[in-house]
PDB file of C-alpha atoms and ligand atoms in Angstrom:
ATOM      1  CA  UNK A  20     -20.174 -12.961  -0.887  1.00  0.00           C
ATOM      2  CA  UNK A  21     -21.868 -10.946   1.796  1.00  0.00           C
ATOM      3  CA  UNK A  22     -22.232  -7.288   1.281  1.00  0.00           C
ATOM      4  CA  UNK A  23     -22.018  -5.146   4.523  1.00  0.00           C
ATOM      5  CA  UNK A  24     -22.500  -1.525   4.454  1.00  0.00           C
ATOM      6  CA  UNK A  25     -22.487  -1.059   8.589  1.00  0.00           C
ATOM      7  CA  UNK A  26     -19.834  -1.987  11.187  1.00  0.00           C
ATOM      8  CA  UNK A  27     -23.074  -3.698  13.082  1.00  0.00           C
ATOM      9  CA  UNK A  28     -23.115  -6.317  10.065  1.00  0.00           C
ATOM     10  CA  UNK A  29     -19.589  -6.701  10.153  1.00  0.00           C
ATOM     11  CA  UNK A  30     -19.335  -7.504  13.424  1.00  0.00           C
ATOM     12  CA  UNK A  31     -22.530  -9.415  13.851  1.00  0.00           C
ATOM     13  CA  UNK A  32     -21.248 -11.443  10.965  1.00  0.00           C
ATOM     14  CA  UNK A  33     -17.703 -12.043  12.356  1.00  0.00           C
ATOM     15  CA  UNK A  34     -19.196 -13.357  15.964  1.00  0.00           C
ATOM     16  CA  UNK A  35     -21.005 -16.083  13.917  1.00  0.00           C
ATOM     17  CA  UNK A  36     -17.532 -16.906  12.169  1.00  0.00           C
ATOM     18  CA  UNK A  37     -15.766 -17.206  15.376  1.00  0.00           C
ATOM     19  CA  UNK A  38     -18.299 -19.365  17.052  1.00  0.00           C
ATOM     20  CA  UNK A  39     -17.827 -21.655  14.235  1.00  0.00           C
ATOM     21  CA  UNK A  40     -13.965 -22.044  15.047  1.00  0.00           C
ATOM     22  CA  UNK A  41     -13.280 -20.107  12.121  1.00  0.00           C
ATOM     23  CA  UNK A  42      -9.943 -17.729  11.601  1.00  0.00           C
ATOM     24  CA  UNK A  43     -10.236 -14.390   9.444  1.00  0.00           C
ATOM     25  CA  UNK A  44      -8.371 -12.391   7.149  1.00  0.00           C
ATOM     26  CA  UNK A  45      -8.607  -8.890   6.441  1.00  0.00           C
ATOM     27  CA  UNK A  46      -7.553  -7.055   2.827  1.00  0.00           C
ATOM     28  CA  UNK A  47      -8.342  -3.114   3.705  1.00  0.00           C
ATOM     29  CA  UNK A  48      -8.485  -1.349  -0.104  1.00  0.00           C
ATOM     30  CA  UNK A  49      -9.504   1.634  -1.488  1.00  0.00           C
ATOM     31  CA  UNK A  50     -11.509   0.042  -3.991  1.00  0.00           C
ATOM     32  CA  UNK A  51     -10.474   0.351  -7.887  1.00  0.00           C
ATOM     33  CA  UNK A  52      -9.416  -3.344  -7.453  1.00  0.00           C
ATOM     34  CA  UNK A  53      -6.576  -4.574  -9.841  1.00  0.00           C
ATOM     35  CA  UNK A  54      -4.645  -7.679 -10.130  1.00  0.00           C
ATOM     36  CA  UNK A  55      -2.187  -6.662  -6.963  1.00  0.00           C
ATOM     37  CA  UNK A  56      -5.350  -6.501  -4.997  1.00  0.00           C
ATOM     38  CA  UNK A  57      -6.519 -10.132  -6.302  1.00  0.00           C
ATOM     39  CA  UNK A  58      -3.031 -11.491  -5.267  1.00  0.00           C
ATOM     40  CA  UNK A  59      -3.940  -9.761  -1.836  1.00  0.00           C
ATOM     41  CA  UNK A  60      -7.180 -11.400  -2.033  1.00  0.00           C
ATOM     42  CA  UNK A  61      -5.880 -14.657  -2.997  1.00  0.00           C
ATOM     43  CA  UNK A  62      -3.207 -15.215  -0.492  1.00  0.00           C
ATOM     44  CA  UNK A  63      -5.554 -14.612   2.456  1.00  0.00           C
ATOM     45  CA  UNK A  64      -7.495 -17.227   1.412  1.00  0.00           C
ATOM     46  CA  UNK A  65      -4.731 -19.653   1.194  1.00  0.00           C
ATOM     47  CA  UNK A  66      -4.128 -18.190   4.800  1.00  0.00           C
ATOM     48  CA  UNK A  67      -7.902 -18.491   6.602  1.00  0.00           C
ATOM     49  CA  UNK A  68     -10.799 -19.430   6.313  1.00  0.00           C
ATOM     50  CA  UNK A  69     -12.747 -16.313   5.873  1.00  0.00           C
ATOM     51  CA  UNK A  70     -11.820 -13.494   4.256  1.00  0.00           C
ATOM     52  CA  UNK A  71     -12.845  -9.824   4.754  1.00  0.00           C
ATOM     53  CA  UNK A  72     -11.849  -7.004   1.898  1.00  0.00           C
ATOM     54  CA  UNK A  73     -12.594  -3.220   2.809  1.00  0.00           C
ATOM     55  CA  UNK A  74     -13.116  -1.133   0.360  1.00  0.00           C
ATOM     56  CA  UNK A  75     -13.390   2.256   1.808  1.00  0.00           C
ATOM     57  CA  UNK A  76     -11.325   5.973  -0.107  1.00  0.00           C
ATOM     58  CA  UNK A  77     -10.269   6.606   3.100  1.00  0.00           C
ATOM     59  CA  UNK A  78     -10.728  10.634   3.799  1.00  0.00           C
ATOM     60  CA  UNK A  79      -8.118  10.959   6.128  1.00  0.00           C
ATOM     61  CA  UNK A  80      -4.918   9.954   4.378  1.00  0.00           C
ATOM     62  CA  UNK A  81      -5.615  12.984   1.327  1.00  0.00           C
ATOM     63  CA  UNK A  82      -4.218  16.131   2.172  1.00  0.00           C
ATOM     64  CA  UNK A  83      -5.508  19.326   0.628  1.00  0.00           C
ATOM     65  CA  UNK A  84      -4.974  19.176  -3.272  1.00  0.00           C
ATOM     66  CA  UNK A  85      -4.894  15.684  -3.304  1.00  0.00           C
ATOM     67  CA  UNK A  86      -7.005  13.389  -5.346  1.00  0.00           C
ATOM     68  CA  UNK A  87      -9.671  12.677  -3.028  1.00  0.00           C
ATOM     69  CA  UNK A  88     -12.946  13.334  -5.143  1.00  0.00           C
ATOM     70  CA  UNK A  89     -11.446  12.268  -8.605  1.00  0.00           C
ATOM     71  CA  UNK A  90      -9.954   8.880  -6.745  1.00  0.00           C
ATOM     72  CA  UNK A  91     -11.624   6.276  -9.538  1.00  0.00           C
ATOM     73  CA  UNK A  92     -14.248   4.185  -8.073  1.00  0.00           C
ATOM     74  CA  UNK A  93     -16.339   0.959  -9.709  1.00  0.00           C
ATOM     75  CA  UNK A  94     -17.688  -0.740  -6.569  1.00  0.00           C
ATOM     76  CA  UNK A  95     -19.282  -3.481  -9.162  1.00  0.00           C
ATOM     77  CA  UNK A  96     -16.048  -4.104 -10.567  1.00  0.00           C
ATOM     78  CA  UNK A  97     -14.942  -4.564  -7.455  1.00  0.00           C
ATOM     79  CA  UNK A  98     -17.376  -7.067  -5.991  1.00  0.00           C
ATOM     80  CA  UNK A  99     -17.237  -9.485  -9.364  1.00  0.00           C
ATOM     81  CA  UNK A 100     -13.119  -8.932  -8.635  1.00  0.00           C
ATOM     82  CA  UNK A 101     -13.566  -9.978  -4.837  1.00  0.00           C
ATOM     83  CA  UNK A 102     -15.868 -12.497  -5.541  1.00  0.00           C
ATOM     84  CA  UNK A 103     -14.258 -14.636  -8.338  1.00  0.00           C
ATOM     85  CA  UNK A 104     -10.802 -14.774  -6.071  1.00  0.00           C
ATOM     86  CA  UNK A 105     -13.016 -16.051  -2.960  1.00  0.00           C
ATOM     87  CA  UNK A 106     -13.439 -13.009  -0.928  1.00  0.00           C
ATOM     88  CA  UNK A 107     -16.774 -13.924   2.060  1.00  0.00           C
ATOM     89  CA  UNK A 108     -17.309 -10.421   2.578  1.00  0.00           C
ATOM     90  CA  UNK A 109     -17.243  -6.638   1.524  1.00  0.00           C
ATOM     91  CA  UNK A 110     -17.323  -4.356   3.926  1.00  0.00           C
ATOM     92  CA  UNK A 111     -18.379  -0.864   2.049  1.00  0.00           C
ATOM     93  CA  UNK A 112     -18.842   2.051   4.213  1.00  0.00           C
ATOM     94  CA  UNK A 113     -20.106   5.168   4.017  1.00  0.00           C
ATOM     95  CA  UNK A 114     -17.855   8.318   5.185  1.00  0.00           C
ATOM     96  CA  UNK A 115     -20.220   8.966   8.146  1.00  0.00           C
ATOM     97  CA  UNK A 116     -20.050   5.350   9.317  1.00  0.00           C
ATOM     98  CA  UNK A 117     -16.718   5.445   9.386  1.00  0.00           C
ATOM     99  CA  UNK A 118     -15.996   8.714  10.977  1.00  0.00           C
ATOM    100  CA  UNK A 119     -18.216  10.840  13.264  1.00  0.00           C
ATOM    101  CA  UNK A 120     -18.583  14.487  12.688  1.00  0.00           C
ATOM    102  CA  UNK A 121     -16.750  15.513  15.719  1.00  0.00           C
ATOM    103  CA  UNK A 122     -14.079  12.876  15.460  1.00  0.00           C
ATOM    104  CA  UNK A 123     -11.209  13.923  16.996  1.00  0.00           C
ATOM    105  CA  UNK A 124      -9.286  10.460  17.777  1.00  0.00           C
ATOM    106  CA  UNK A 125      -6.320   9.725  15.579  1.00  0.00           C
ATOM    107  CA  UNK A 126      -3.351   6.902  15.899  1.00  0.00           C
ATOM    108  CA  UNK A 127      -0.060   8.705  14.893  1.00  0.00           C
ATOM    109  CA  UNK A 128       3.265   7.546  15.296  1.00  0.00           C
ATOM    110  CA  UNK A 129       5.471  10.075  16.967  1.00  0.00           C
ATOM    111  CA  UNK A 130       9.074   9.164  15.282  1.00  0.00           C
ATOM    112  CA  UNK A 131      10.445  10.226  12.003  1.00  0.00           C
ATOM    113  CA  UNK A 132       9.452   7.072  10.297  1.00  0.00           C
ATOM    114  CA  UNK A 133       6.428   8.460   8.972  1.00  0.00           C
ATOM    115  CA  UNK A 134       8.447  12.001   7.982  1.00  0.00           C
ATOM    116  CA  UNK A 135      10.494  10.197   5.407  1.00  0.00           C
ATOM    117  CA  UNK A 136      10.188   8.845   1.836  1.00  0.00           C
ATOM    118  CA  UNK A 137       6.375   9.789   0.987  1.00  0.00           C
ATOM    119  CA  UNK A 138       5.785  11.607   4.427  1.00  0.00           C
ATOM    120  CA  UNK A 139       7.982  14.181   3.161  1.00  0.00           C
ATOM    121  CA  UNK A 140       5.227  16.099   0.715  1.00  0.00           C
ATOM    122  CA  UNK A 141       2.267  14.070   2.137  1.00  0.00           C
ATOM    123  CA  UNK A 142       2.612  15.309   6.028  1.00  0.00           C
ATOM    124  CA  UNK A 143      -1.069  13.673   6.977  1.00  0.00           C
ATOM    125  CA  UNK A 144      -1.102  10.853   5.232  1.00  0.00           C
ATOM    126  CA  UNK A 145      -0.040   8.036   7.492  1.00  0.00           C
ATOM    127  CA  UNK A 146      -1.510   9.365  10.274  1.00  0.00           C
ATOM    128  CA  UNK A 147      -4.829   8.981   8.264  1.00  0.00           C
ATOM    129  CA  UNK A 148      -3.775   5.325   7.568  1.00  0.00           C
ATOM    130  CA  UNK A 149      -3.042   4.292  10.861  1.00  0.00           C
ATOM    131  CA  UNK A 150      -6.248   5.880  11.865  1.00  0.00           C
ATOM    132  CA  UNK A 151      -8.473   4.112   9.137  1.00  0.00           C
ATOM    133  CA  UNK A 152      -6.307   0.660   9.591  1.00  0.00           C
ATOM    134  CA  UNK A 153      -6.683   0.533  13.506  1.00  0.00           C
ATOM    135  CA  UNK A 154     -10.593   1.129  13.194  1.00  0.00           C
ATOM    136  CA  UNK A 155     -10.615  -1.126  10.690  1.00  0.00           C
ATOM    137  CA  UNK A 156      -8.525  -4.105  13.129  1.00  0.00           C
ATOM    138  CA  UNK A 157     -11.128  -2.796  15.714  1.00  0.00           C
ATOM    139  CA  UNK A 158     -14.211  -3.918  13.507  1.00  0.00           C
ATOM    140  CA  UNK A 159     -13.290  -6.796  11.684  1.00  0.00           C
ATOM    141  CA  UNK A 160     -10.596  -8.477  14.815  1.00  0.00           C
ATOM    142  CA  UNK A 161      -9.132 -10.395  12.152  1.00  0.00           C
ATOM    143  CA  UNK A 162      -6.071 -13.144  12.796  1.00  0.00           C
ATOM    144  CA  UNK A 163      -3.863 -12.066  10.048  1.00  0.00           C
ATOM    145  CA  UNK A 164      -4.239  -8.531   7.424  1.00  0.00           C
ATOM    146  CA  UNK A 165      -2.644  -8.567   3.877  1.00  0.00           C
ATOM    147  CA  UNK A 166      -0.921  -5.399   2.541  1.00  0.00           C
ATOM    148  CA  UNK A 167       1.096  -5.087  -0.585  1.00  0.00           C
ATOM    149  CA  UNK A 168       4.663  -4.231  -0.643  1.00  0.00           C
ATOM    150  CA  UNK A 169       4.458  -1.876  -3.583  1.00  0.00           C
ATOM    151  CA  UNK A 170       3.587   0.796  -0.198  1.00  0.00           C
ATOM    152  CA  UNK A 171       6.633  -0.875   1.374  1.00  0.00           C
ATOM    153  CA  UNK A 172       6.449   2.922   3.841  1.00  0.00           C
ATOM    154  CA  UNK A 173       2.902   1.837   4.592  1.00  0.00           C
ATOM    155  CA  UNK A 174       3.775  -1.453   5.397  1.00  0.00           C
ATOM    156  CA  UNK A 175       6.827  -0.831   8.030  1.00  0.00           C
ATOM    157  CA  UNK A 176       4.615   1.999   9.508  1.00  0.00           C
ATOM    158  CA  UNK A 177       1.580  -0.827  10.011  1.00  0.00           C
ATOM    159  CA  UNK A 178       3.663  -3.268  11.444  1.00  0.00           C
ATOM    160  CA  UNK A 179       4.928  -0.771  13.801  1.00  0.00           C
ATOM    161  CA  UNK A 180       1.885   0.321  14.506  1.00  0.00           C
ATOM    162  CA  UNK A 181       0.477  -3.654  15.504  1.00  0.00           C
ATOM    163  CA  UNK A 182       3.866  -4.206  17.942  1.00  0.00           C
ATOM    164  CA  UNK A 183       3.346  -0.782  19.583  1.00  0.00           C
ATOM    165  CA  UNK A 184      -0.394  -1.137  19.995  1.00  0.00           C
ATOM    166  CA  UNK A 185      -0.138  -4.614  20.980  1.00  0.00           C
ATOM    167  CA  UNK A 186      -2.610  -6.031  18.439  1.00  0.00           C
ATOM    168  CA  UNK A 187      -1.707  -9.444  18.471  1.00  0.00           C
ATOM    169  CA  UNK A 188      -2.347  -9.729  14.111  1.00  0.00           C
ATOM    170  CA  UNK A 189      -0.341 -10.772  12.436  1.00  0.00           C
ATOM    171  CA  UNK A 190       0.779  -8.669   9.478  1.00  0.00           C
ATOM    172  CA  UNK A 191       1.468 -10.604   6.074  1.00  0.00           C
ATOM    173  CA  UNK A 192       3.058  -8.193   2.837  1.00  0.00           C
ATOM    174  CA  UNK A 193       2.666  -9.313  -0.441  1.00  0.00           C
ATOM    175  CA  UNK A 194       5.227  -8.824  -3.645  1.00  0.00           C
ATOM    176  CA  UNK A 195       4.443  -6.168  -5.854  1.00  0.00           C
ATOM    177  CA  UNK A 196       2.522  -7.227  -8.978  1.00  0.00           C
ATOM    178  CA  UNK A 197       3.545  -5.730 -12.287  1.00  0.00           C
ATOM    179  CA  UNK A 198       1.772  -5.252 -15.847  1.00  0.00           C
ATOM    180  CA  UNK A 199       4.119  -7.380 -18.369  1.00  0.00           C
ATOM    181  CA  UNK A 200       6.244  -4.366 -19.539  1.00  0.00           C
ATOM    182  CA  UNK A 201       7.121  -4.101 -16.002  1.00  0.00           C
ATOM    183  CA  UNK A 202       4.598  -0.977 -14.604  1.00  0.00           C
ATOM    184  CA  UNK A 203       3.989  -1.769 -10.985  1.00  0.00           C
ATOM    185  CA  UNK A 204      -0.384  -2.008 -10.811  1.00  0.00           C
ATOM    186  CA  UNK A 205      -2.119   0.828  -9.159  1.00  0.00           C
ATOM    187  CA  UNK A 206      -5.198   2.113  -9.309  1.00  0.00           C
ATOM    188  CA  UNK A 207      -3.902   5.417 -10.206  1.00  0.00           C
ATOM    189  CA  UNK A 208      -1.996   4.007 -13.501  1.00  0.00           C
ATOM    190  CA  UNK A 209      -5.675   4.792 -15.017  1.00  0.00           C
ATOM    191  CA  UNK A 210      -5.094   8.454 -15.212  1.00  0.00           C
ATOM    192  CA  UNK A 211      -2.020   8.072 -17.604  1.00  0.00           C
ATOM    193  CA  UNK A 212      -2.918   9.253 -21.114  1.00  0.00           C
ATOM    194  CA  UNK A 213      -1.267   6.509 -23.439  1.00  0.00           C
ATOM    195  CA  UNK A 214       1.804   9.160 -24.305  1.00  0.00           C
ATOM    196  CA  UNK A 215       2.024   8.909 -20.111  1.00  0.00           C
ATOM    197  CA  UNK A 216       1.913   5.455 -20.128  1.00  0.00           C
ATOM    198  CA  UNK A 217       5.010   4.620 -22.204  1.00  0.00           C
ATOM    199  CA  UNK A 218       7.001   7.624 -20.097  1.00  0.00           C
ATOM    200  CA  UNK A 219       5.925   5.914 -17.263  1.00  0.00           C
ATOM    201  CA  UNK A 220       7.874   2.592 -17.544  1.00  0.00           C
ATOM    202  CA  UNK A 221      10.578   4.863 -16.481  1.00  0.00           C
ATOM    203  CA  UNK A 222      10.025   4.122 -12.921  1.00  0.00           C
ATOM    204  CA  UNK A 223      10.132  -0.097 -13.494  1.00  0.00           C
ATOM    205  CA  UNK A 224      13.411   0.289 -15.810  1.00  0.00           C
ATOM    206  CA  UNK A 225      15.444   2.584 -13.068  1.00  0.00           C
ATOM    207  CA  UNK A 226      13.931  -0.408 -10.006  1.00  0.00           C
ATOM    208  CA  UNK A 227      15.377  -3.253 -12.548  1.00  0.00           C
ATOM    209  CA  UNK A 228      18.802  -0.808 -13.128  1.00  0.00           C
ATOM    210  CA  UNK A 229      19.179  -0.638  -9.303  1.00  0.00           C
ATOM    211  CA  UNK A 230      18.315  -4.219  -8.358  1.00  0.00           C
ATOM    212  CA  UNK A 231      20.905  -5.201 -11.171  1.00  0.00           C
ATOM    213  CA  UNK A 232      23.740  -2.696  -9.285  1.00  0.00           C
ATOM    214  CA  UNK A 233      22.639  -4.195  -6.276  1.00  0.00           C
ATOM    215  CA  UNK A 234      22.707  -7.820  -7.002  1.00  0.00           C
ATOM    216  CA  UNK A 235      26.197  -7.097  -8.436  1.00  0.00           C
ATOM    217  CA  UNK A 236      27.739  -6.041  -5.617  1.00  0.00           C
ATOM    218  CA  UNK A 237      27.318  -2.225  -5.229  1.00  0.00           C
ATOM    219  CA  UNK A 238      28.218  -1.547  -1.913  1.00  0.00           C
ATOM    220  CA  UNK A 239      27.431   2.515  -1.959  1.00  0.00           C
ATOM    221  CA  UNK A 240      23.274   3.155  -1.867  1.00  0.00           C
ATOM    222  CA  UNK A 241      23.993   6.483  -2.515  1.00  0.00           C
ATOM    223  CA  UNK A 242      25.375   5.391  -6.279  1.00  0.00           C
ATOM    224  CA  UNK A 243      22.321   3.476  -7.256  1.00  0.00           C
ATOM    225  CA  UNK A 244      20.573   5.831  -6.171  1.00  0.00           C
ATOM    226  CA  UNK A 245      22.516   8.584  -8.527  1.00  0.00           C
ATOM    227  CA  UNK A 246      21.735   6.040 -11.033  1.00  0.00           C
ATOM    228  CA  UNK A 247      18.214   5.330 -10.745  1.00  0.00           C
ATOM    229  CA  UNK A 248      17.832   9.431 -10.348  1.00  0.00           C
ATOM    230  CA  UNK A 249      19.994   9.670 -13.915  1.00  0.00           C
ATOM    231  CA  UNK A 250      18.228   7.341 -15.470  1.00  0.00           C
ATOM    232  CA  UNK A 251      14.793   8.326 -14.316  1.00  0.00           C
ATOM    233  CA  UNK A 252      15.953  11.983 -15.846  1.00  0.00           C
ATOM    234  CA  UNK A 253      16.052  11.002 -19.476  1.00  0.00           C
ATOM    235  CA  UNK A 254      12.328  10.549 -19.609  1.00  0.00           C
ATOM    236  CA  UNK A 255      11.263  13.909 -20.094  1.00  0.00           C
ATOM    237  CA  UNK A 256       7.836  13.961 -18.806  1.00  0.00           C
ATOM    238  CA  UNK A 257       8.604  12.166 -15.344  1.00  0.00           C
ATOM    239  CA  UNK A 258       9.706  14.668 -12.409  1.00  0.00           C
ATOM    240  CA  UNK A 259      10.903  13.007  -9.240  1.00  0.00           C
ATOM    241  CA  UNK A 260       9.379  13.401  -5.871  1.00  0.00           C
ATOM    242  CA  UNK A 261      12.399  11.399  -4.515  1.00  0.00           C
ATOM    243  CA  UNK A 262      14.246   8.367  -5.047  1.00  0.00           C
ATOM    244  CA  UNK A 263      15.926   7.620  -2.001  1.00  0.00           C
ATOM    245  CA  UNK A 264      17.413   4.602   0.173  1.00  0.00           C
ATOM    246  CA  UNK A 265      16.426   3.565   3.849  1.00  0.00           C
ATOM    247  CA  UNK A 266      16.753   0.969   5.818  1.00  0.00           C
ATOM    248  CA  UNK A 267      13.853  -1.539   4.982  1.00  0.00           C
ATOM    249  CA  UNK A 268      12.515  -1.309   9.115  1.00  0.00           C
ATOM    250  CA  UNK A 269      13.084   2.362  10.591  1.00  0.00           C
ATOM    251  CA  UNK A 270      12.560   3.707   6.761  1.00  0.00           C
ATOM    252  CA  UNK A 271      15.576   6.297   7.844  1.00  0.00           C
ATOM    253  CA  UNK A 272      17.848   6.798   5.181  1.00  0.00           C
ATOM    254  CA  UNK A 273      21.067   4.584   4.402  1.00  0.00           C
ATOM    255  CA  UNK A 274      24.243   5.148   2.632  1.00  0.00           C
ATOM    256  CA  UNK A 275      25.709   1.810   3.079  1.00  0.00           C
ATOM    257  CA  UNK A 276      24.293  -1.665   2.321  1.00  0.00           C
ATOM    258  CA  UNK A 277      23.597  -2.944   5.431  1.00  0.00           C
ATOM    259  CA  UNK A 278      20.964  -5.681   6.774  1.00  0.00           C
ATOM    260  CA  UNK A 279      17.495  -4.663   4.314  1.00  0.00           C
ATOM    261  CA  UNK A 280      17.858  -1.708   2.201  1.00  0.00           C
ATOM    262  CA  UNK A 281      14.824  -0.073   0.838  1.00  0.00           C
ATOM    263  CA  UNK A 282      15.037   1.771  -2.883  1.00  0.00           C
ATOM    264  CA  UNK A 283      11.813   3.361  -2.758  1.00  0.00           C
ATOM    265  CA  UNK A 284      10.553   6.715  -5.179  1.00  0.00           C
ATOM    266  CA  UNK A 285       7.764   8.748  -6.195  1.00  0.00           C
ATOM    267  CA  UNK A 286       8.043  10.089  -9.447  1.00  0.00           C
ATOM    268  CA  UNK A 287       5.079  12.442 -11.143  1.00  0.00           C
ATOM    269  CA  UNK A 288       4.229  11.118 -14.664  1.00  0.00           C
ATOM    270  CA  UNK A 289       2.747  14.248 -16.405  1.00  0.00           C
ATOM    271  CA  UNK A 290       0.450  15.223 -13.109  1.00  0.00           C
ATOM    272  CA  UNK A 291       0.164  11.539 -11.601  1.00  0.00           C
ATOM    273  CA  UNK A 292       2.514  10.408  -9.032  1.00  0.00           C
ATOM    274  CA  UNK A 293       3.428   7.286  -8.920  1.00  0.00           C
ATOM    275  CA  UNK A 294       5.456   4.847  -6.339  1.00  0.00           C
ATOM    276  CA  UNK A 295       7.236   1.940  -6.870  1.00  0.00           C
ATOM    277  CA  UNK A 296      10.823  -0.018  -5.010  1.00  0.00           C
ATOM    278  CA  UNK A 297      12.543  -2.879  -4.700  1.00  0.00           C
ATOM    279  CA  UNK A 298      14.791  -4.076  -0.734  1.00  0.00           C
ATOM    280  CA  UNK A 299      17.755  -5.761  -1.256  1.00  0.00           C
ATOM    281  CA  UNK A 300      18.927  -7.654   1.932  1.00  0.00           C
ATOM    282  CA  UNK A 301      22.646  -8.566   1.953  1.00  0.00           C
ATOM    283  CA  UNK A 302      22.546 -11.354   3.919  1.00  0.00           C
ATOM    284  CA  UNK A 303      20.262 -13.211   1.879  1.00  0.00           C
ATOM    285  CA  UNK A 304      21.985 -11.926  -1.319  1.00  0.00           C
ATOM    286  CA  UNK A 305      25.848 -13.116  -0.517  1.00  0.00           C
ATOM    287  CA  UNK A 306      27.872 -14.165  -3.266  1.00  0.00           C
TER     288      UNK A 306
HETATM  289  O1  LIG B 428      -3.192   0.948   0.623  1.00  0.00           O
HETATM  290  C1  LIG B 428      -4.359   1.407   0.607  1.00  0.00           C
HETATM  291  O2  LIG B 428      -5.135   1.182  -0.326  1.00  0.00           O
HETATM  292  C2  LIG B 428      -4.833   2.270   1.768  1.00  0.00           C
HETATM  293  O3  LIG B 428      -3.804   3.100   2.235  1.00  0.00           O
HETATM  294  C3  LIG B 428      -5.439   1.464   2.921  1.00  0.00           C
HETATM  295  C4  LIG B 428      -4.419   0.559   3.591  1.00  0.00           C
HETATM  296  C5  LIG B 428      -6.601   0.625   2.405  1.00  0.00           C
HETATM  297  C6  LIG B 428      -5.968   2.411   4.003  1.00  0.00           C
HETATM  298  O4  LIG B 428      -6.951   3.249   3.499  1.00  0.00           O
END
């Protein structure tokens, strides 16, 4: 696996792919790779023929307060990781080769789509995310970029992104990967203190208690959502950012269940905040 540290090497290395005939695939990360990542990994090399993984703690998308300098980091772990599932390249920036000092150039989309769900207490973040994700598109150029659905906001707002701006790649999301007691992986499960841990299997159980509603035939959003939020209340150290419904495209919220419905929350776990949904599209789930 090639190491590159520069967007020269990136792109010097990506010519000589494309001369060869050869299509590429892009993971961006933040590093701290888990098993969600790998899956990332692993489907985009099922899906071309070289792969490209980022792994870059993007400054942008952390607001003041946030965990920016503790992020966890293990850029090792991360190459063995990247490696083993396949990966032909690591692209590992530096701040300052990502941004200039005086940059002053952001993508941002102007609609309330990024204003809901997480937008709500992190105001800057997508805009960061768009930012980092279009430079990245504009370094690597790859055919087809792998995202995980466990940022199902992040997602939507990407693939809006690509149809506005006219990339032309095409965007592929990938399930959410879970530890076997159901915890959806993150790199951020790693600040839980064991006590933490166990409290925060809340957020899995109330998903599985509103995909059950669902799948039963609940037709009122707003109830499994008053269900998840009761449920998620008996866990004494969790306190909810939200739990809310949307639809699954325009991330605006729902109280019916219509076309895809997305149950998304954020829940703090002592002081870690954690995400994790489930969409539920009625057409494909008809009795
Ligand atoms: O999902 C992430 O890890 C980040 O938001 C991303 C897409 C790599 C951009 O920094």
């Amino acid at each position: 696996m090639i190491t590159a540290n520069t967007i020269a090497e990136v792109r010097s290395q990506v010519l000589a792919w494309r001369k060869e005939g050869y299509s590429i695939g892009l993971v961006p990360t933040m590093g701290y790779l888990h098993e969600g990542h790998a899956s990332l990994v692993d489907e985009a090399v099922k899906q071309c023929d070289k792969v490209v993984a980022s792994v870059f703690v993007n400054p942008t998308q952390f607001g003041p307060g946030e965990d920016l300098e503790t992020y966890p980091r293990d850029f090792e772990h991360d190459c063995r990781l990247l490696e083993e599932h396949g990966c032909s390249m690591v692209f590992h920036p530096e701040v300052a080769e990502m941004y200039f000092e005086d940059a002053a150039t952001y993508v941002e989309i102007q609609s309330d789509m990024p204003k809901q769900l997480c937008g709500k207490t992190r105001p800057i973040h997508f805009r960061g995310v768009c930012t980092v994700v279009s430079k990245l598109f504009n370094i690597v150029c790859p055919d087809k970029a792998f995202f995980g659905q466990k940022d199902a906001q992040q997602l939507a707002i990407i693939r809006k992104m690509v149809r506005d701006l006219s990339y032309g790649i095409e965007i592929v999301g990938c399930p959410i990967i879970r530890e076997e007691d159901g915890l959806a992986k993150s790199s951020r499960n790693t600040y839980l203190s064991p006590e933490e841990r166990k409290a925060a299997l809340i957020l899995s159980k109330s998903i599985f208690l509103g995909q059950k509603m669902a799948q039963e035939g609940e037709k009122d959003a707003g109830r499994i959502v008053e269900a998840m939020i009761r449920n998620i209340e008996t866990e004494p150290l969790a306190r909810i950012d939200y739990v809310s419904a949307v639809d699954g495209i325009t991330m605006m919220p729902v109280s019916s269940m219509e076309g895809t419905v997305l149950f998304a929350m954020a829940v703090y776990i002592g002081k870690t905040r954690l995400i994790d949904n489930f969409d539920y599209n009625v057409n494909t789930h008809l009795p």
